[in-house]
């Protein structure tokens, strides 16, 4: 019989390898072929899909979650590493006799590309976003008590406001660049990249190179650690020691020295220059930058272009530049809101199904979920997407031209109910309305009337 398996314990040092060794010895004693993949401090002896497909028995001796996609559609014997160490012969016999085996339901194959620098950056953004969103909103709420309510030196000091500011601004916001860096590094090197990424990102925060430094530290951490942890071969007897001590020591040292002596100083200068430039925008420059932000936000409605400019704007918040994120938010709300308005004003240019979808766009747009516009763009891209770009660019240009800032990075129209979050609330509402109307009128002008037959099919 052909047996394959995976062993994995939480620390990846001892039980992973002990369980693998016991299973090998038991299988050989019983006269079976066996191959065990060890997911310890690094993954060794990786199973191929052919080996999994041709196996008569699959044993997963694991004490933590592992990737199971390879085993979907298969029957497996799942136990702990302790059971594998203690009763290896017994569980092999049970597995071959279909005793207490489980069937993993087959799932659709995920063809998404997990490699590439863009995906590494997006992984970092996913790590960072909880800190940004929660931190930003907590800061915004603290300002509801008064603009100086979190300052202990102020006569308007409020303890709750101070606590919210400390949680959101002094803690969550301070962790967003380290989280970004750690997420990028982990995407490249796996779990081993987390620590050097976190250290590199913290150095970027401390030394002022901000999110640009964090992105660079994430890449350096990821690629250096990937070489150390996954490319260099060491004897199995030294593997645990190597992964536990040598990999983090060298990777953190290399990343730390690179950040201190090579990266932080020039990137800090670049970020300071960029911050100064953005803070001193004239009205005309602000309008031009707003047009660019709006166009990028609406171009792919939550895709890579949209994410690039919104991530850039979130990063600028860490440097105290709050104008671009306000423009991003208004430009992100406009596409669904404009389409919702268009379905009301130009009913004969939308199918019944589209008019129904338009109702949900009111909520999606108000909540800053730009993706609500995608179904309309997919159905008629040549007419809808240019209209969305035009409306979002209008809204963002008004926002940037008027010098509007937002202390919250997300939340859509709902943050306007928190006092002091948006500095020029009335103009901000005008920006939203203007973008919405431009979008709706453009769509109404460009789209053709729906043929009666199309609607009759929908009803």
XYZ file of C-alpha atoms in Angstrom:
459
model
C 0.000 0.000 0.000
C 1.078 3.576 -0.640
C 0.668 5.905 2.323
C 1.247 9.649 2.384
C 0.804 12.098 5.217
C 1.512 15.434 6.797
C 2.739 16.130 10.304
C 2.562 19.571 11.898
C 2.675 20.809 15.484
C 2.222 24.431 16.670
C 5.892 25.127 17.374
C 7.196 23.055 14.476
C 10.201 21.880 16.405
C 9.753 18.480 18.046
C 6.399 16.714 17.638
C 6.284 17.346 13.883
C 9.422 15.318 13.298
C 8.809 12.729 16.015
C 5.377 11.899 14.550
C 6.848 11.647 11.048
C 9.572 9.304 12.225
C 7.142 7.064 14.117
C 4.824 6.812 11.111
C 7.711 5.899 8.825
C 8.927 3.190 11.190
C 5.428 1.739 11.606
C 4.731 1.705 7.862
C 8.017 0.008 7.091
C 7.347 -2.569 9.790
C 3.937 -3.312 8.253
C 5.399 -3.523 4.745
C 3.926 -0.325 3.239
C 5.479 2.523 1.253
C 5.198 5.865 2.991
C 6.104 9.506 2.442
C 5.505 12.142 5.120
C 5.564 15.893 4.559
C 6.782 17.741 7.661
C 5.377 21.238 8.160
C 7.635 22.297 10.996
C 9.740 25.388 11.221
C 9.923 24.886 7.455
C 8.157 22.522 5.100
C 10.186 19.518 3.945
C 9.509 16.450 1.828
C 6.598 18.167 0.076
C 3.939 15.810 -1.327
C 3.155 16.081 -5.006
C -0.434 16.002 -6.248
C 0.296 12.698 -8.047
C 1.501 11.133 -4.807
C -1.661 12.295 -3.060
C -3.897 11.064 -5.885
C -2.236 7.626 -5.960
C -2.170 7.108 -2.194
C -4.167 4.278 -0.604
C -4.166 6.127 2.715
C -3.657 9.783 3.666
C -2.733 10.537 7.271
C -2.828 14.065 8.659
C -1.158 14.126 12.069
C -1.616 17.809 12.809
C -2.180 20.044 15.826
C -2.857 23.223 13.845
C -4.693 24.343 10.731
C -2.965 23.416 7.487
C -3.813 23.991 3.835
C -6.270 21.252 2.844
C -7.042 22.170 -0.760
C -4.755 19.381 -2.035
C -6.807 16.762 -0.195
C -10.308 17.800 -1.219
C -12.245 14.868 -2.610
C -10.044 12.400 -0.667
C -10.607 10.197 2.385
C -8.170 11.012 5.169
C -7.281 9.771 8.623
C -6.840 12.849 10.797
C -5.201 12.584 14.214
C -2.996 14.597 16.537
C 0.774 14.320 16.451
C 0.623 12.779 19.932
C -1.608 9.970 18.622
C 0.733 9.427 15.707
C 3.671 9.130 18.067
C 1.838 6.865 20.519
C -0.230 4.580 18.236
C 1.307 4.845 14.773
C 0.808 1.188 13.806
C -2.777 1.156 15.047
C -3.825 4.307 13.145
C -2.289 2.970 9.903
C -4.277 -0.240 10.244
C -7.443 1.704 11.096
C -6.937 3.991 8.130
C -6.443 1.132 5.679
C -9.647 -0.454 7.009
C -11.596 2.829 6.649
C -12.093 3.150 10.394
C -12.729 6.766 11.480
C -11.638 8.236 8.171
C -13.269 11.432 6.936
C -14.075 12.631 3.447
C -13.094 16.162 2.449
C -15.651 17.659 0.097
C -14.266 18.605 -3.288
C -14.082 22.327 -3.909
C -13.689 24.419 -7.001
C -10.058 24.929 -7.797
C -8.834 28.368 -6.902
C -6.930 29.685 -9.882
C -6.039 33.039 -8.360
C -2.415 33.967 -8.712
C -0.837 34.194 -5.279
C 2.551 35.328 -6.489
C 3.858 38.631 -7.735
C 4.779 41.834 -6.014
C 1.265 43.255 -6.317
C -0.200 40.353 -4.362
C 2.514 40.712 -1.726
C 1.583 44.386 -1.326
C -2.117 43.551 -1.171
C -1.417 40.969 1.522
C 0.375 43.676 3.484
C -2.559 46.024 3.001
C -4.901 43.345 4.341
C -2.743 43.083 7.470
C -2.720 46.866 7.823
C -6.368 47.717 7.178
C -7.830 46.619 10.558
C -5.424 48.975 12.330
C -6.204 51.805 9.914
C -9.970 51.471 9.964
C -10.415 50.820 13.686
C -7.743 53.334 14.649
C -9.063 56.025 12.335
C -12.659 55.700 13.474
C -11.663 55.680 17.164
C -9.679 58.864 16.610
C -12.653 60.363 14.807
C -14.968 59.482 17.705
C -12.533 61.064 20.162
C -12.871 64.334 18.243
C -16.642 64.200 18.783
C -15.910 65.260 22.381
C -14.127 68.363 21.107
C -11.115 69.014 18.958
C -8.817 69.245 22.036
C -10.710 66.822 24.290
C -7.964 64.173 24.079
C -5.203 66.578 25.109
C -4.466 66.308 28.875
C -3.057 69.844 28.786
C -6.338 71.298 27.521
C -9.107 72.602 29.791
C -11.528 70.628 27.534
C -9.799 67.335 28.375
C -12.107 64.319 28.586
C -10.830 60.969 29.891
C -12.827 58.858 27.451
C -11.706 60.983 24.516
C -8.130 60.648 25.755
C -8.481 56.876 25.985
C -9.956 56.616 22.476
C -7.170 58.750 21.077
C -4.569 56.651 22.883
C -6.059 53.398 21.556
C -6.628 54.638 18.014
C -3.876 57.166 17.396
C -1.067 56.223 19.770
C -1.411 52.471 19.390
C -3.429 51.214 16.385
C -2.070 53.853 13.999
C 1.480 53.256 15.208
C 1.120 49.577 14.356
C -0.178 49.993 10.821
C 3.226 50.345 9.114
C 4.743 47.397 11.047
C 1.643 45.366 10.122
C 2.014 46.377 6.461
C 5.659 45.333 6.442
C 4.987 42.061 8.289
C 2.138 41.216 5.904
C 4.301 41.752 2.826
C 7.157 39.717 4.304
C 4.822 36.899 5.347
C 3.354 36.758 1.855
C 6.835 36.236 0.407
C 8.510 34.019 2.997
C 5.623 32.510 4.949
C 5.496 32.555 8.736
C 9.269 33.049 9.000
C 8.933 36.473 7.392
C 6.623 37.875 10.066
C 9.233 38.805 12.711
C 11.784 40.528 10.441
C 8.913 42.263 8.646
C 7.537 43.530 11.941
C 10.945 44.771 13.075
C 11.628 46.454 9.733
C 8.231 48.157 9.766
C 8.742 49.357 13.332
C 12.097 50.864 12.378
C 10.367 52.615 9.469
C 7.836 54.092 11.893
C 10.396 55.129 14.498
C 12.811 56.708 12.006
C 10.133 58.468 9.978
C 10.273 56.660 6.645
C 6.587 55.809 7.080
C 4.597 53.598 4.769
C 7.143 53.858 1.932
C 9.818 52.558 4.292
C 7.390 49.905 5.512
C 6.777 48.643 1.993
C 10.513 48.453 1.309
C 11.251 46.779 4.647
C 8.533 44.226 3.896
C 10.126 43.329 0.577
C 13.641 43.129 2.017
C 12.434 41.070 4.969
C 10.458 38.732 2.756
C 13.116 38.001 0.176
C 16.019 37.759 2.664
C 14.041 35.448 4.937
C 12.796 33.362 2.034
C 16.382 32.636 0.981
C 17.455 31.823 4.520
C 14.423 29.761 5.499
C 13.428 28.029 2.291
C 16.361 27.983 -0.106
C 19.350 27.056 2.037
C 19.596 23.344 2.790
C 20.802 22.269 6.223
C 21.054 18.768 7.740
C 17.747 17.627 9.231
C 19.385 17.172 12.630
C 20.168 20.922 12.658
C 16.995 22.099 10.901
C 14.980 22.975 14.009
C 17.875 24.886 15.578
C 18.605 26.643 12.295
C 14.995 27.757 11.785
C 14.486 28.756 15.412
C 17.666 30.767 15.952
C 19.713 31.359 12.815
C 16.941 32.446 10.421
C 15.328 35.115 12.642
C 18.691 36.324 13.942
C 20.267 36.885 10.529
C 17.114 38.130 8.802
C 16.306 40.676 11.530
C 19.955 41.798 11.615
C 20.137 42.246 7.831
C 16.805 44.054 7.626
C 17.585 46.221 10.654
C 20.975 47.321 9.321
C 19.503 47.998 5.877
C 16.732 50.148 7.341
C 19.008 52.106 9.694
C 21.918 52.744 7.311
C 20.421 52.595 3.811
C 16.665 53.045 3.690
C 15.282 55.272 6.414
C 17.266 58.459 5.784
C 16.558 58.930 2.037
C 12.976 57.680 2.308
C 12.300 59.981 5.278
C 13.583 62.903 3.220
C 11.417 61.845 0.269
C 8.341 61.476 2.480
C 8.950 64.813 4.176
C 9.254 66.475 0.766
C 6.091 64.798 -0.462
C 4.240 65.762 2.715
C 5.381 69.377 2.436
C 4.330 69.465 -1.221
C 0.893 68.025 -0.509
C 0.328 70.279 2.493
C 1.111 73.336 0.383
C -1.103 72.535 -2.537
C -2.587 75.587 -4.157
C -6.181 75.407 -5.312
C -5.276 74.623 -8.940
C -2.764 71.915 -7.972
C -5.273 70.429 -5.583
C -7.908 70.237 -8.309
C -5.479 68.478 -10.655
C -4.495 65.967 -7.971
C -8.169 65.489 -7.161
C -8.963 64.745 -10.805
C -6.252 62.089 -10.807
C -7.498 60.546 -7.533
C -11.076 60.476 -8.779
C -10.176 58.910 -12.111
C -8.110 56.194 -10.449
C -10.784 55.433 -7.845
C -13.454 54.878 -10.501
C -11.318 53.242 -13.190
C -11.632 49.694 -11.868
C -13.994 50.092 -8.881
C -12.066 48.330 -6.139
C -9.432 46.774 -8.407
C -5.658 47.287 -8.402
C -5.776 50.906 -9.615
C -8.391 51.834 -7.028
C -6.448 50.051 -4.290
C -3.175 51.704 -5.299
C -4.414 55.258 -4.867
C -6.457 54.513 -1.737
C -3.486 52.731 -0.121
C -1.231 55.630 -1.036
C -3.698 58.052 0.543
C -4.021 55.958 3.695
C -0.235 55.934 3.937
C -0.199 59.722 3.736
C -2.484 59.849 6.774
C 0.397 58.460 8.845
C 2.359 61.552 7.775
C -0.458 63.880 8.785
C -1.761 64.521 5.248
C -5.537 63.963 5.460
C -6.732 65.609 2.245
C -6.202 62.767 -0.278
C -8.111 60.229 1.817
C -11.106 62.569 1.917
C -10.957 62.823 -1.886
C -10.638 59.034 -2.172
C -13.685 58.494 -0.004
C -15.883 60.931 -1.900
C -14.687 59.520 -5.239
C -15.345 55.976 -4.043
C -18.890 56.777 -2.946
C -19.852 58.527 -6.170
C -20.033 55.591 -8.675
C -22.746 53.532 -6.911
C -24.630 56.665 -5.814
C -24.538 58.129 -9.325
C -25.797 54.881 -10.854
C -28.550 54.653 -8.244
C -29.670 58.170 -9.217
C -29.452 57.305 -12.910
C -31.791 54.323 -12.470
C -34.346 56.740 -11.006
C -33.937 59.537 -13.582
C -33.543 57.371 -16.696
C -35.680 54.316 -16.056
C -36.063 53.510 -19.737
C -32.296 52.972 -20.064
C -32.078 50.205 -17.483
C -33.574 46.744 -17.302
C -35.891 45.829 -14.447
C -33.045 43.867 -12.882
C -30.695 46.856 -13.106
C -33.287 49.183 -11.574
C -33.636 46.747 -8.685
C -29.842 46.655 -8.267
C -29.862 50.441 -8.308
C -31.765 50.484 -5.015
C -28.974 48.613 -3.250
C -26.435 51.043 -4.737
C -27.789 53.802 -2.485
C -26.607 51.882 0.576
C -23.398 50.593 -1.003
C -22.380 54.038 -2.219
C -23.171 55.710 1.095
C -21.018 53.070 2.794
C -18.027 53.730 0.476
C -18.310 50.357 -1.262
C -17.336 51.257 -4.813
C -17.747 47.648 -5.975
C -21.522 48.226 -6.046
C -21.043 49.800 -9.497
C -19.373 46.725 -11.017
C -22.530 44.944 -12.333
C -23.471 48.061 -14.323
C -19.919 48.470 -15.640
C -19.722 44.834 -16.694
C -23.034 45.089 -18.562
C -22.073 48.211 -20.518
C -18.398 49.090 -19.895
C -17.837 51.531 -22.779
C -20.603 53.857 -21.573
C -20.650 53.302 -17.830
C -16.933 53.373 -16.897
C -16.189 56.764 -18.557
C -19.265 58.163 -16.789
C -18.045 56.865 -13.432
C -14.582 58.341 -13.997
C -16.093 61.698 -14.915
C -18.292 61.805 -11.809
C -15.605 60.628 -9.372
C -13.032 63.025 -10.825
C -15.506 65.887 -10.364
C -16.178 64.971 -6.738
C -12.513 64.450 -5.829
C -11.439 67.659 -7.586
C -13.958 69.680 -5.559
C -12.787 67.972 -2.364
C -9.083 68.587 -2.981
C -9.650 72.058 -4.422
C -11.563 73.109 -1.309
C -8.912 71.671 1.003
C -11.256 69.157 2.620
C -9.667 66.716 5.071
C -10.997 63.604 6.780
C -9.748 62.149 10.041
C -11.438 58.824 9.252
C -10.020 56.606 6.482
C -13.284 54.766 5.859
C -16.946 54.816 6.785
C -18.436 56.656 3.828
C -21.163 59.157 4.443
C -21.787 57.834 7.951
C -18.673 59.543 9.366
C -20.196 62.947 8.706
C -22.374 62.384 11.762
C -19.251 62.393 13.950
C -18.394 66.014 14.768
C -15.071 67.434 13.572
C -14.127 64.469 11.361
C -14.700 66.359 8.075
C -13.384 69.914 8.224
C -15.703 71.510 5.615
C -18.798 69.369 5.808
C -21.085 71.478 3.622
C -18.624 71.584 0.726
C -17.968 67.874 1.184
C -21.683 67.184 0.703
C -21.661 69.417 -2.376
C -18.758 67.349 -3.743
C -20.720 64.122 -3.250
C -23.861 65.562 -4.840
C -21.910 67.021 -7.769
C -20.120 63.757 -8.505
C -23.365 61.846 -8.214
C -25.226 64.158 -10.601
C -22.387 64.209 -13.162
C -22.273 60.403 -13.108
C -26.046 60.056 -13.457
C -26.326 62.586 -16.301
C -23.361 61.071 -18.157
C -24.806 57.578 -17.904
C -28.212 58.852 -18.977
C -26.692 60.656 -21.944
C -24.509 57.787 -23.149
C -26.646 54.719 -22.520
C -29.199 53.587 -25.079
C -32.830 52.860 -24.278
C -33.567 49.311 -23.256
C -35.598 47.390 -25.837
C -39.021 46.320 -24.498
C -38.160 42.691 -25.247
C -35.238 42.859 -22.831
C -37.461 43.968 -19.979
C -40.153 41.446 -20.775
C -37.577 38.693 -20.455
C -36.612 39.994 -17.053
C -40.141 40.177 -15.660
